[in-house]
XYZ file of C-alpha atoms in Angstrom:
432
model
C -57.024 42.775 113.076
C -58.329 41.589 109.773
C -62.652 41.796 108.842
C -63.218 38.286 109.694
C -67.160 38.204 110.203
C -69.816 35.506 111.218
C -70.165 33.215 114.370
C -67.376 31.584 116.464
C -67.801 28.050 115.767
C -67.541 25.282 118.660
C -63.973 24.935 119.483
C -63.916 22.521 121.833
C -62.929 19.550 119.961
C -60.086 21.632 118.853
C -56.601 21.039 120.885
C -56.220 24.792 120.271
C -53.392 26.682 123.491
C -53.788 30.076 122.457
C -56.775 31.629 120.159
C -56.378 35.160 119.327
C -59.509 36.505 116.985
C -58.945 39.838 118.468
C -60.193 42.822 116.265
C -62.787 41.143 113.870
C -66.009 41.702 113.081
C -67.571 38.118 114.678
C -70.563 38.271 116.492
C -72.696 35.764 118.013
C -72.830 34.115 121.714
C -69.276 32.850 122.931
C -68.746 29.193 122.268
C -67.214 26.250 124.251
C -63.366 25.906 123.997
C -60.847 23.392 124.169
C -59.543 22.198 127.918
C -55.894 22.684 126.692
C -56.992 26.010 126.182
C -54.060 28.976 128.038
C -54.867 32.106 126.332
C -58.204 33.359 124.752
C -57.968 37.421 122.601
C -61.491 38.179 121.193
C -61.873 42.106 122.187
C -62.853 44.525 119.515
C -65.413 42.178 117.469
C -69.458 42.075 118.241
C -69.727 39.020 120.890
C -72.714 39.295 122.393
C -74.546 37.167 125.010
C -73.716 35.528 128.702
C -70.837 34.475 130.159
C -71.721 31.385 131.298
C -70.510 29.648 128.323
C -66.857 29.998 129.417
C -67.748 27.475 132.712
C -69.257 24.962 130.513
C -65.911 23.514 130.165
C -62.727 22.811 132.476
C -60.285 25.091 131.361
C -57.943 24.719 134.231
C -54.508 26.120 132.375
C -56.292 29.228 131.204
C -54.082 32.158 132.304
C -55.335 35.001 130.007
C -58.549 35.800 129.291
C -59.414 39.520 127.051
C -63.193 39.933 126.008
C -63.152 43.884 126.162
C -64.825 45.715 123.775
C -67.770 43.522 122.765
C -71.575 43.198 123.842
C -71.506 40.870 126.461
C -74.326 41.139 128.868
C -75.871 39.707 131.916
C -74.335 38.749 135.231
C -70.987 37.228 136.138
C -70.999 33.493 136.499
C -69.960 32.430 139.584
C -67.313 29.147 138.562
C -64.119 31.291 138.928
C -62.452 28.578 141.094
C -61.616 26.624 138.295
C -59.617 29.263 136.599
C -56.972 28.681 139.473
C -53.995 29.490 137.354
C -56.151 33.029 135.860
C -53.880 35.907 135.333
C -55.608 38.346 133.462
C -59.100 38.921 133.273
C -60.268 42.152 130.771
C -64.139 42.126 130.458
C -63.883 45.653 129.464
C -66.486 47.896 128.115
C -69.342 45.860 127.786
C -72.642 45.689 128.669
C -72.288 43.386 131.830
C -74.187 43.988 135.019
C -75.183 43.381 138.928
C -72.966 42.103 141.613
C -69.038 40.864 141.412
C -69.243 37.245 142.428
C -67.096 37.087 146.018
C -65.395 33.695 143.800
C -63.490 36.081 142.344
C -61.602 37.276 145.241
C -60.079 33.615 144.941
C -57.842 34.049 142.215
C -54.749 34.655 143.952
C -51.825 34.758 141.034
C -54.600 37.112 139.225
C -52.727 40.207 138.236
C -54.728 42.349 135.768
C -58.338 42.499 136.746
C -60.247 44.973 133.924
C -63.950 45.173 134.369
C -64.195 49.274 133.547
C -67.355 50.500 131.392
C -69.659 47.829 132.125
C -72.633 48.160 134.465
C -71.464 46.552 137.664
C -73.229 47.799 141.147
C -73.155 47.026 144.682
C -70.122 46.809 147.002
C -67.091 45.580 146.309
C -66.231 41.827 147.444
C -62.858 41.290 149.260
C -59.670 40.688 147.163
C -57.896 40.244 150.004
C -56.328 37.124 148.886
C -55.782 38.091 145.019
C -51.964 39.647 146.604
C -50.097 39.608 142.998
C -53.004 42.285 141.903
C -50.981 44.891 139.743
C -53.809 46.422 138.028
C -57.236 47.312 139.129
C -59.899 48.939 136.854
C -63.208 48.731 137.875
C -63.610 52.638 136.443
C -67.062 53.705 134.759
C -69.364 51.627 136.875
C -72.070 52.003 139.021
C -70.369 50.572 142.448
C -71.082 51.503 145.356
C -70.308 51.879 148.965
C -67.232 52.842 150.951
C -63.620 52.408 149.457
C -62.356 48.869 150.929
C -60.122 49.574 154.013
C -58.164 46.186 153.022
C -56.706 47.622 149.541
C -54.051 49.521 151.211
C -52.806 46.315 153.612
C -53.667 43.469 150.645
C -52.881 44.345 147.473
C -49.141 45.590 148.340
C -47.869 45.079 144.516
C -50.992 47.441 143.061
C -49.306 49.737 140.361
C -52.667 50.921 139.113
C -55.752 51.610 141.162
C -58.862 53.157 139.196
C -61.948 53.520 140.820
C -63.160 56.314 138.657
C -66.230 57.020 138.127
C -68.572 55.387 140.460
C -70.786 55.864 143.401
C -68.194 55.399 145.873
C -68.736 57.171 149.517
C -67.209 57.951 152.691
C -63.929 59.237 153.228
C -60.431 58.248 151.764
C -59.141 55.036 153.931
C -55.694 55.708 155.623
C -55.075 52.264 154.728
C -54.203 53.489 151.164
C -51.238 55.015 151.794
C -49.747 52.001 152.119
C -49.687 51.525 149.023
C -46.122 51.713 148.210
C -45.230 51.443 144.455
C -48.869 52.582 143.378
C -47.989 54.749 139.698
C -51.509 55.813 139.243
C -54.238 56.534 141.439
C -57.709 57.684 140.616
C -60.636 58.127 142.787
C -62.153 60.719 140.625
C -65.740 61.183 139.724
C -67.172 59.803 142.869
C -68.916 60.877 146.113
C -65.819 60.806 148.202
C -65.935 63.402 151.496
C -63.725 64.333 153.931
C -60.170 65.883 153.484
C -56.940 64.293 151.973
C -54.653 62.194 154.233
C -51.611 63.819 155.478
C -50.147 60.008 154.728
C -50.049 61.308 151.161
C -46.422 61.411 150.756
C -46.187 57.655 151.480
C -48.901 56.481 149.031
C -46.789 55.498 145.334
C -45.293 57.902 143.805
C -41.765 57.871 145.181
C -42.211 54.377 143.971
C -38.703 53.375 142.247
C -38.736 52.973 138.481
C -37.735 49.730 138.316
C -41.108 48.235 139.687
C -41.879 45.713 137.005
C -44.883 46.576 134.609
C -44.316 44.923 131.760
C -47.082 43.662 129.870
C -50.014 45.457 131.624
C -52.118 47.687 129.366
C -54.566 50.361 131.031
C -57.014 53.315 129.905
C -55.884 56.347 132.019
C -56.984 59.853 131.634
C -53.387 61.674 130.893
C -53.945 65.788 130.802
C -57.207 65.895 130.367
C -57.366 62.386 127.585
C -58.096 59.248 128.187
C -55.060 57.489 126.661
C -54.065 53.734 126.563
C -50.316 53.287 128.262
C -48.562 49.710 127.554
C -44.880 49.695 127.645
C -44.500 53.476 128.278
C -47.112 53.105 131.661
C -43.722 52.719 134.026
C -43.392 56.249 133.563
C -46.761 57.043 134.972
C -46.967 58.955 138.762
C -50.468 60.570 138.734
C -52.980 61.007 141.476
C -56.523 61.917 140.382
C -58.978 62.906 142.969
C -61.199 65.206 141.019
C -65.458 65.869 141.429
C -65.658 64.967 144.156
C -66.588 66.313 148.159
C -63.228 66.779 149.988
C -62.847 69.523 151.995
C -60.147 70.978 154.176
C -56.498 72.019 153.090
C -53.837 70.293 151.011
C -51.596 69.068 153.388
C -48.158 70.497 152.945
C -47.027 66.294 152.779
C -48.013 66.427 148.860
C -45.264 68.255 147.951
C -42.645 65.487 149.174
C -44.196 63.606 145.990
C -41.058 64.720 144.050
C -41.651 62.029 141.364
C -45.787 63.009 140.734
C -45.501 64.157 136.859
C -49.813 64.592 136.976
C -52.184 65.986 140.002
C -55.437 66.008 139.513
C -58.176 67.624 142.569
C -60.144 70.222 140.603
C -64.153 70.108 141.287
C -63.678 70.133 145.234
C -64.454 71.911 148.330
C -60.799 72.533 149.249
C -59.888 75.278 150.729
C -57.142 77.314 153.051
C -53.848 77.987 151.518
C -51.564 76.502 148.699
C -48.683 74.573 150.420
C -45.614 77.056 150.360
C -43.385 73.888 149.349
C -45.471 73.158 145.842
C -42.582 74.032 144.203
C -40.461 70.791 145.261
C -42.721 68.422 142.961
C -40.607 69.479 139.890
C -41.411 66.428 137.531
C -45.255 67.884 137.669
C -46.348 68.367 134.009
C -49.886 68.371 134.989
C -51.484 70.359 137.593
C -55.010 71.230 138.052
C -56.716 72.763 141.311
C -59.597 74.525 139.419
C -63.214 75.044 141.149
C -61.941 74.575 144.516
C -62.255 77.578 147.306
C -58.492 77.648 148.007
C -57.597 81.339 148.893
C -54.117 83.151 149.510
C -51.467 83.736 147.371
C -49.939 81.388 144.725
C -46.470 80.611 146.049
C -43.212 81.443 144.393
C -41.836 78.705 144.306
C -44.651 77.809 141.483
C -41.475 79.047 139.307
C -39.494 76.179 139.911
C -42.655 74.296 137.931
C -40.208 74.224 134.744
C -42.376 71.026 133.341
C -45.770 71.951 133.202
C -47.728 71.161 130.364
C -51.099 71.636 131.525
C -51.956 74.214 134.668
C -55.743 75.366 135.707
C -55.950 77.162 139.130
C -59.376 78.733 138.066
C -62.262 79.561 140.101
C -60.848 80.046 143.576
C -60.517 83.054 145.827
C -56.553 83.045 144.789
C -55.195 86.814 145.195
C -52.254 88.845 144.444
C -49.616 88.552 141.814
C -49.029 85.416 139.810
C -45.562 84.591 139.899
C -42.756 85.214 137.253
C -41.308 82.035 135.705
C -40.523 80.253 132.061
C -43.725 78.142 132.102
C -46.215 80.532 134.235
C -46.792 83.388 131.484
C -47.134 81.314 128.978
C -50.711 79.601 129.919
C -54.121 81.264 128.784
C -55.306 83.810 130.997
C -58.774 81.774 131.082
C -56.561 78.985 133.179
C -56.479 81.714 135.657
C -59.649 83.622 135.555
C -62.547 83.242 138.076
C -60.048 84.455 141.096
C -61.338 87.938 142.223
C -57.998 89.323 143.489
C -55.446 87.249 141.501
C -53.190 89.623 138.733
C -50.072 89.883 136.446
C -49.306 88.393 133.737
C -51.269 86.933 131.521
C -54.223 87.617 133.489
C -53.627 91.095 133.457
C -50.363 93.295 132.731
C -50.175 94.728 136.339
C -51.542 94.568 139.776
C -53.289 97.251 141.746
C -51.203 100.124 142.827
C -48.416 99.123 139.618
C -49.541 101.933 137.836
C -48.883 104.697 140.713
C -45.776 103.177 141.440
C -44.454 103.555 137.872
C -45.242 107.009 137.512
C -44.058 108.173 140.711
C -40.563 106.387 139.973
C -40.666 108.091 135.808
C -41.467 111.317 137.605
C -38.601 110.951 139.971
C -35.939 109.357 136.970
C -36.549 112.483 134.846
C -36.273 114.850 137.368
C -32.792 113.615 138.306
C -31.826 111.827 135.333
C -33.506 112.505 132.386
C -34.626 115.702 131.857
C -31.558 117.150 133.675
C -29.830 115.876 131.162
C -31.502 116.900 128.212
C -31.964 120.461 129.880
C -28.542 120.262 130.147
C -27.221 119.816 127.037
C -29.789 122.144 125.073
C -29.029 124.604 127.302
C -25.079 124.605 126.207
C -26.083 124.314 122.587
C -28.516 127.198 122.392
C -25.678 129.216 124.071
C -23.024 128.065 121.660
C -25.673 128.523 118.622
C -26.703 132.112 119.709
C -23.085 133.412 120.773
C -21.819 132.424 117.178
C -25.011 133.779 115.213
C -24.540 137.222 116.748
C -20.697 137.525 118.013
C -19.467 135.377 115.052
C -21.182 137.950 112.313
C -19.897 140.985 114.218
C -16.571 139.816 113.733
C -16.988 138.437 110.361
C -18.675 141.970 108.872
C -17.331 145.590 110.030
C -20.193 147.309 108.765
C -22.605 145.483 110.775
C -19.704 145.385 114.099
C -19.685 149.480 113.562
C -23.566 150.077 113.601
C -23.703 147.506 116.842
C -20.866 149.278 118.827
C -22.840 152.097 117.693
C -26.514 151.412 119.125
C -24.467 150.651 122.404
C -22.842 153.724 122.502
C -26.149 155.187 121.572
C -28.144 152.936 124.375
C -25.611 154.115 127.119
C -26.341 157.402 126.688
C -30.522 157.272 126.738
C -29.664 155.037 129.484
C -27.335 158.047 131.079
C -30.399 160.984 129.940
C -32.996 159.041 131.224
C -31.749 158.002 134.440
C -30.741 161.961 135.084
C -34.487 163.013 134.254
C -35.489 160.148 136.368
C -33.101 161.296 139.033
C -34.763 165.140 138.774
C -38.098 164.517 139.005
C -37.740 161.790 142.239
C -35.755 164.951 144.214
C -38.677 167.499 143.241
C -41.090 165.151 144.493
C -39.410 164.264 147.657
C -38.792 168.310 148.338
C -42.346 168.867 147.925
């Protein structure tokens, strides 16, 4: 980490253990190094050349070897048996191509094997033998070919397997599911097919936190960002199964993954209904299902999703109402869009037939509630007003009290005259 620039000199003669010229600005072809020679650091500088530099010289007590991040090119050499006691090998994002050596697959105390963003084709050789294998990253190639049926039955202490981004085929091997204490799996990116193994539930993630590992470093794309996890990676439980071909359902084994915090299998052809049970993964704080086909209803017990961080379940043929919860309402309504049939909030504030309800239940409150009650009570006041306005100034002023007694007396009889006249004329018109 300094701006040390310039060549690597030869440092063979050198009884160097451990040279670390990590994070420099060298450049130039790699050099020959001492046999003593346990650890070599020179990612992040501008190396640039083969490879085949490393086998001009037994190193047979090298254990670590990290050239990421530098402009190596060319092919692998094939002289891996001498680096017997190899435990990590990071060739990372570079500019390395064509076939993995099958020498490689010899290396069996190898635990971190990095070869992501290079240029790397064909099929993968068997690793059968490399059994202490905690890492894999062989993400942002161009392999090809089916995913190895031995992975799942070989490498039983994999913590990280990441395949992403390559030209893998063919369905998802059974044989992964024996993977035990996987913490992060990603397929993603790929041309996988076929549907998801109900054998899902035994794959990793129920893994116990006190699988040791310490000291690995790996990319992995976290919600949506690819981030680098060291120390903090034996909190990882993530699947990642995204662009891809799989079809069918999700089988309803998923949700025993009570542990998976991120679940990745957007860009699919999956369809047929959400598992009823989703709610049981409550660590999940990343959950995306978006441009699938899955149809049906969203299930409630999406509520008990208290952790979610990120959630897209757009672009499906989802319908009816989302469900109420802490964390639901609270994502964009664009996470959520692209589902004909699918309302509430935030996508919209009610569903079909909402509206009519409401009204019909107002209409019926204020007929026996409301307005009763108002009716009610301006009905006593307007009768208490209008008996003291009229009664309460007869009795307060005798002038007014005598000229009102009067135009009753008066009113009784024209009613008496008129109803006599009245009277008259009906019997002459009845006699004639």
């Amino acid at each position: 980490m300094n701006q040390i620039h310039g060549k690597l000199p030869n440092l063979s003669t050198r009884s160097l253990v451990v040279v670390n010229l990590s994070s420099n600005l060298l450049s130039g072809t790699l050099p020959s190094f001492s046999p003593r020679l346990n650890g070599l650091y020179l990612s992040n500088n501008m190396i640039s050349g083969p490879l085949s530099s490393l086998c001009a010289t037994q190193i047979p007590h090298l254990e670590y070897v990290d050239i990421s991040e530098n402009l190596l090119s060319g092919e692998l050499p094939n002289c891996w048996m001498q680096f017997k006691l190899l435990r990590v090998l990071n060739l990372g994002r570079n500019k390395l191509t064509g076939k993995i050596p099958s020498m490689l697959g010899n290396l069996k105390v190898i635990r971190i094997l990095n070869l992501h963003g290079n240029k790397f084709s064909g099929e993968l050789p068997s690793f059968e033998n490399c059994t202490e294998l905690a890492v894999v990253d062989l993400g942002d190639n161009n392999f090809s070919g089916k995913i190895p049926t031995w992975i799942g039955p070989s490498l039983i202490n994999l913590v990280i397997l990441r395949l992403r981004a390559n030209e893998f085929n063919g369905i998802i091997p059974l044989t992964l599911c024996r993977l035990a204490i996987i913490h992060f799996l990603d397929l993603s990116h790929n041309n996988i097919s076929g549907g998801l193994p109900h054998c899902l539930n035994n794959i990793s993630v129920l893994a116990d936190d006190s699988v040791g590992v310490n000291g690995l470093s790996v990319e992995l794309v976290w919600k949506g960002i690819e981030i680098e996890f060291g120390e903090n990676l034996v909190g990882m439980r993530g699947i990642d199964i995204s662009s891809n071909y799989l079809v069918g359902e999700i089988p309803e084994s998923i949700t025993r993954l009570t542990n998976l915090i991120s679940l990745n299998l957007s860009r699919n052809n999956l369809t047929g209904k959400l598992p009823e049970n989703f709610g049981n993964m409550q660590k999940l704080e990343s959950l995306d299902l978006s441009r699938n086909q899955i149809s049906g209803h969203i299930p409630t017990s999406f509520s008990s999703l208290h952790f979610l961080g990120v959630l897209d379940l757009s672009n499906n043929q989802l319908s009816g109402r989302i469900p109420l919860s802490t964390q639901l309402q609270t994502f964009n309504a664009s996470k959520y869009m692209g589902n004909p049939g699918l309302c509430g909030p935030p996508l919209s504030p009610n569903c079909p037939g909402d509206e009519a309800t409401e009204d019909d239940h107002d209409k019926e409150h204020d007929n026996d509630g409301l307005i009763s009650l108002k009716f009610f009570i301006s009905t006593v006041l307007g009768f208490i007003t209008g008996f003291w306005i009229v009664c309460g100034s007869l009795l307060l002023k005798s002038s007014w009290r005598y000229a009102f007694l009067k135009f009753l007396d008066n009113a009784k009889d024209w009613i008496y005259v008129r109803a006599v006249v009245y009277k008259a004329k009906l019997q002459r018109r009845l006699q004639r």
